[in-house]
Coordinates of C-alpha atoms in Angstrom, one line a residue:
M198 CA 57.3 1.3 35.4
K199 CA 54.9 4.2 35.9
F200 CA 55.5 5.5 32.5
K201 CA 55.0 2.2 30.7
T202 CA 51.7 1.9 32.1
S203 CA 50.8 5.4 31.1
V204 CA 51.8 4.8 27.6
S205 CA 49.8 1.6 27.5
K206 CA 46.6 3.4 28.4
L207 CA 47.2 6.4 26.1
L208 CA 47.8 3.7 23.4
V209 CA 44.5 2.0 24.3
V210 CA 42.5 5.5 24.2
I211 CA 43.8 6.1 21.1
V212 CA 42.9 2.8 19.7
A213 CA 39.7 3.0 21.0
A214 CA 38.9 6.2 19.4
S215 CA 40.2 5.7 16.1
V216 CA 37.6 2.2 16.0
I217 CA 34.9 4.5 17.3
V218 CA 35.8 7.0 14.1
S219 CA 36.0 4.6 11.6
V220 CA 32.5 2.9 12.6
P221 CA 29.8 4.4 10.0
V222 CA 27.3 6.3 11.9
K223 CA 23.7 6.9 10.2
K224 CA 23.5 10.7 10.4
V225 CA 20.4 12.0 11.9
N226 CA 19.1 14.8 10.2
A227 CA 17.7 17.9 11.7
D228 CA 14.2 17.4 9.8
A229 CA 13.9 13.4 10.4
F230 CA 10.3 13.6 10.1
K231 CA 10.5 13.5 6.3
S232 CA 11.5 10.5 4.4
V233 CA 12.6 9.8 1.0
T234 CA 13.1 6.4 -0.7
L235 CA 14.7 6.2 -4.1
G236 CA 14.9 3.2 -6.5
G237 CA 18.2 2.0 -6.0
D238 CA 18.8 1.1 -9.7
L239 CA 18.3 4.8 -10.6
S240 CA 21.2 6.8 -12.0
D241 CA 22.8 9.6 -9.7
Q242 CA 20.9 12.1 -11.9
Q243 CA 17.9 10.4 -11.8
K244 CA 18.2 10.4 -8.0
S245 CA 19.1 13.7 -7.5
D246 CA 16.0 15.0 -9.9
M247 CA 13.6 12.9 -7.6
L248 CA 15.0 14.7 -4.5
K249 CA 14.5 17.9 -6.3
Y250 CA 10.8 16.9 -7.4
F251 CA 10.1 16.3 -3.6
G252 CA 11.5 19.5 -2.7
V253 CA 14.3 18.0 -0.3
T254 CA 17.7 17.6 0.3
K255 CA 20.0 14.8 1.9
N256 CA 20.5 17.2 4.6
D257 CA 16.9 18.0 5.7
A258 CA 15.5 14.3 5.2
N259 CA 16.1 10.6 5.6
V260 CA 17.2 9.5 2.0
I261 CA 16.9 5.4 1.9
E262 CA 17.5 3.5 -1.1
V263 CA 15.4 0.2 -2.0
N264 CA 16.5 -2.5 -3.9
I265 CA 14.7 -5.2 -6.1
D266 CA 15.3 -7.6 -3.1
E267 CA 13.1 -6.1 -0.9
E268 CA 10.6 -5.6 -3.4
N269 CA 10.8 -9.4 -4.1
K270 CA 10.3 -10.1 -0.6
Y271 CA 6.8 -8.7 -0.1
L272 CA 5.7 -8.9 -3.9
G273 CA 7.2 -12.4 -4.8
N274 CA 4.3 -14.4 -3.9
V275 CA 1.7 -12.1 -5.1
A276 CA 2.6 -10.3 -8.2
T277 CA 4.1 -11.7 -11.5
K278 CA 7.6 -11.4 -12.5
A279 CA 6.6 -8.8 -15.3
Q280 CA 4.8 -6.8 -12.7
I281 CA 7.6 -6.6 -10.3
G282 CA 10.4 -6.1 -13.0
T283 CA 14.2 -6.8 -12.6
K284 CA 14.8 -3.1 -11.2
S285 CA 13.8 -1.1 -8.1
I286 CA 12.6 2.4 -9.9
S287 CA 10.0 3.7 -7.7
C288 CA 10.4 6.1 -5.1
S289 CA 8.3 7.8 -2.5
Y290 CA 8.2 10.9 -0.2
V291 CA 6.7 10.1 3.2
V292 CA 5.8 12.5 5.9
P293 CA 3.8 11.1 9.1
T294 CA 1.4 13.6 10.7
S295 CA -0.2 14.1 14.1
S296 CA -3.9 14.5 12.3
G297 CA -5.2 14.8 8.7
G298 CA -5.8 11.3 7.7
L299 CA -3.8 10.1 4.6
T300 CA -3.2 12.4 1.8
V301 CA -1.6 10.5 -1.2
S302 CA -0.7 11.5 -4.6
T303 CA 1.0 9.8 -7.7
H304 CA 3.5 10.9 -10.4
N305 CA 4.4 8.7 -13.1
I306 CA 2.8 5.8 -11.9
Y307 CA 0.1 4.2 -14.5
W308 CA -0.6 0.8 -13.0
V309 CA -1.9 1.6 -9.6
N310 CA -3.7 4.8 -8.5
A311 CA -3.6 6.9 -5.2
N312 CA -7.1 5.6 -3.9
M313 CA -5.2 1.7 -4.2
I314 CA -2.2 3.0 -2.4
K315 CA -4.4 4.6 0.4
N316 CA -6.8 1.5 0.7
A317 CA -3.2 -0.7 1.6
L318 CA -1.9 2.2 3.7
I319 CA -5.0 1.7 6.0
T320 CA -4.3 -2.1 5.8
A321 CA -0.6 -1.6 7.0
G322 CA -2.0 0.6 10.1
I323 CA -1.2 3.7 9.2
Q324 CA -3.5 6.7 9.9
N325 CA -2.0 10.1 9.4
A326 CA 0.4 10.5 6.8
V327 CA 1.3 12.8 3.6
V328 CA 2.8 10.3 1.1
V329 CA 3.8 10.8 -2.6
A330 CA 4.3 7.6 -5.0
A331 CA 6.6 8.9 -8.1
A332 CA 9.2 7.6 -10.6
P333 CA 11.5 9.9 -13.3
F334 CA 9.4 8.1 -15.8
N335 CA 6.5 6.0 -16.4
V336 CA 6.5 2.8 -14.1
S337 CA 3.8 0.4 -13.0
G338 CA 4.1 1.4 -9.3
T339 CA 3.6 -2.0 -7.8
A340 CA 6.9 -1.5 -5.8
A341 CA 6.2 2.0 -4.7
L342 CA 4.3 0.5 -1.3
T343 CA 7.4 -1.2 -0.3
G344 CA 9.2 2.0 -0.3
I345 CA 6.4 4.2 1.2
L346 CA 6.2 1.5 4.3
E347 CA 10.1 1.6 4.9
G348 CA 10.1 5.0 4.5
F349 CA 7.2 5.5 7.2
E350 CA 9.0 3.4 9.8
S351 CA 12.1 4.8 9.0
S352 CA 10.7 8.8 10.0
K353 CA 11.2 10.2 13.5
S354 CA 7.6 9.4 14.2
G355 CA 7.1 6.7 12.0
T356 CA 6.4 3.2 14.0
K357 CA 7.2 -0.4 13.2
I358 CA 4.8 -2.0 11.0
S359 CA 4.3 -5.7 11.5
E360 CA 5.4 -8.3 8.6
A361 CA 1.9 -9.5 8.3
N362 CA 0.5 -6.2 7.6
K363 CA 3.0 -5.3 5.2
E364 CA 2.3 -8.7 3.4
A365 CA -1.4 -8.1 3.6
A366 CA -1.0 -4.3 2.3
N367 CA 1.1 -5.4 -0.9
Q368 CA -1.3 -8.1 -1.6
E369 CA -4.2 -5.9 -1.4
L370 CA -2.5 -3.3 -3.9
V371 CA -1.8 -6.0 -6.9
T372 CA -5.1 -7.4 -6.4
T373 CA -6.9 -4.2 -6.5
G374 CA -4.4 -3.5 -9.5
D375 CA -5.2 -6.6 -11.4
L376 CA -8.9 -6.0 -11.1
G377 CA -8.5 -2.3 -12.0
Q378 CA -7.5 -3.6 -15.3
K379 CA -11.0 -5.3 -15.8
I380 CA -13.2 -2.9 -14.4
G381 CA -11.1 0.3 -14.0
K382 CA -8.6 1.6 -11.3
D383 CA -11.0 3.8 -9.0
K384 CA -13.9 1.0 -9.3
A385 CA -11.4 -1.4 -8.1
A386 CA -10.4 0.7 -5.1
G387 CA -13.9 1.5 -4.2
L388 CA -15.3 -2.2 -4.6
M389 CA -12.1 -3.6 -2.5
N390 CA -13.0 -1.0 0.2
E391 CA -16.5 -1.8 0.5
V392 CA -15.5 -5.5 0.9
K393 CA -12.6 -4.7 3.3
K394 CA -14.9 -2.7 5.4
Q395 CA -17.4 -5.6 5.7
V396 CA -14.6 -7.9 6.5
V397 CA -12.9 -5.9 9.4
E398 CA -16.5 -4.9 10.8
Q399 CA -17.8 -8.9 10.5
K400 CA -14.4 -10.5 11.6
P401 CA -15.5 -13.7 9.4
E402 CA -14.0 -16.9 11.0
N403 CA -13.0 -18.9 8.1
S404 CA -12.3 -18.3 4.6
D405 CA -15.9 -19.6 3.5
E406 CA -17.7 -16.7 5.6
T407 CA -15.0 -14.2 4.1
K408 CA -15.8 -15.7 0.6
K409 CA -19.9 -14.8 1.0
I410 CA -18.9 -11.3 2.2
V411 CA -17.1 -11.0 -1.0
E412 CA -20.2 -12.5 -3.3
K413 CA -22.6 -10.3 -1.6
V414 CA -21.0 -7.2 -2.2
L415 CA -20.1 -8.2 -6.0
N416 CA -23.9 -9.3 -6.2
G417 CA -24.3 -5.6 -6.0
Y418 CA -22.6 -5.3 -9.4
N419 CA -22.5 -6.5 -12.8
Y420 CA -18.8 -7.1 -13.2
N421 CA -19.0 -10.0 -14.5
L422 CA -15.5 -11.5 -12.6
S423 CA -14.1 -14.8 -12.8
D424 CA -14.1 -17.4 -10.4
A425 CA -10.3 -16.7 -10.3
D426 CA -10.8 -13.2 -9.9
I427 CA -13.5 -13.9 -6.7
N428 CA -10.9 -16.2 -5.1
K429 CA -8.1 -13.9 -5.5
I430 CA -10.0 -11.0 -3.6
T431 CA -11.3 -13.9 -0.8
D432 CA -7.7 -14.8 -0.5
T433 CA -6.6 -11.2 0.2
M434 CA -9.5 -10.5 2.5
D435 CA -8.9 -13.4 4.4
K436 CA -5.2 -12.3 5.2
I437 CA -6.5 -8.7 6.4
S438 CA -9.4 -10.3 8.5
K439 CA -6.2 -12.2 10.3
L440 CA -4.5 -9.2 11.3
N441 CA -7.6 -7.9 13.5
L442 CA -7.9 -4.5 12.5
N443 CA -10.0 -2.2 14.9
Y444 CA -12.9 -1.4 12.9
D445 CA -14.0 1.3 15.2
K446 CA -10.3 2.5 14.7
I447 CA -10.2 2.7 11.1
K448 CA -13.9 3.0 10.0
N449 CA -13.3 7.0 9.5
Q450 CA -10.4 6.0 7.1
L451 CA -12.5 3.3 5.3
N452 CA -15.5 5.8 5.0
S453 CA -13.2 8.5 3.7
V454 CA -12.3 6.4 0.7
A455 CA -16.0 5.3 0.1
D456 CA -16.8 8.8 0.0
K457 CA -14.6 9.7 -2.5
L458 CA -15.4 7.0 -4.7
K459 CA -19.0 6.7 -3.9
S460 CA -20.5 8.3 -7.5
T461 CA -18.1 6.1 -9.1
L462 CA -19.7 2.9 -7.6
E463 CA -23.2 4.3 -7.4
S464 CA -24.0 4.8 -11.1
D465 CA -22.6 0.7 -11.5
K466 CA -25.2 -0.3 -8.6
A467 CA -28.1 1.5 -10.3
K468 CA -27.1 -0.4 -13.7
S469 CA -26.7 -3.6 -12.1
F470 CA -30.2 -3.3 -10.2
F471 CA -32.2 -2.2 -13.4
S472 CA -30.4 -4.9 -15.2
K473 CA -31.8 -7.5 -12.8
V474 CA -35.3 -6.0 -12.7
W475 CA -35.5 -6.1 -16.3
D476 CA -34.2 -9.5 -16.5
S477 CA -36.8 -10.5 -14.0
I478 CA -39.5 -8.8 -16.2
T479 CA -38.2 -10.4 -19.2
G480 CA -38.1 -13.9 -17.6
F481 CA -41.7 -13.6 -16.5
F482 CA -43.1 -12.8 -19.6
S483 CA -41.0 -15.6 -21.6
S484 CA -42.7 -18.2 -19.0
L485 CA -46.0 -17.1 -20.0
F486 CA -45.5 -17.9 -23.7

């Protein structure tokens, strides 16, 4: 009887061990501070090429594949089908740091640029990180942020980002990208940063107050944006205002973007100012005759 009991216990142990072995365990890498996200629709060769571009292997970084469903989740309501596409191509390299702010660069990304992505990361609540958004060939980069945020969360020192922050950040990126097609990428990034800075600082209580801030900032330029453009910017800023971002905490980040794009916007402000002065002068003399 004792023999049978011992055999039974041994069988239980063997079965349990086999179950544990058969369960897939996510490998924790020695250098898990680095994360790389790869577009799920890339070929094996393209994925390998992107790892080489980022200077990592599967052994020294967390490598994650991002699929089109994940991209649709955050972009479906703010980007067109043409902007999202049907395949997941964009890749990213993310290393959270303890200081130094945000360092962002891009490769083979043509529709959005590094400043736009940096703005969106500030909205997402990321303070310090080295980020590269890239692809093996030219892509819009609309979906790059989805991978970057997932890569940040998956890294050893990354923290969870709220869904509200992710949605607002993605909407901001798309809105800025649309604006960039009309006035230029850096001008769009600088303008959105200027509006966001005032929205976060002033904390408007409703959409009407947000729109007043948007219109006041736009009044300093001569970009001739449509009502639809203004409404789109207002809707984006409305989402950002509801995140309750701490102005004192992120003002240095916002200022760093503003300083970088200062010369780009100042020339347009000057042109707008002199244009308004000239209109006033010509209007005055026209009224005399």
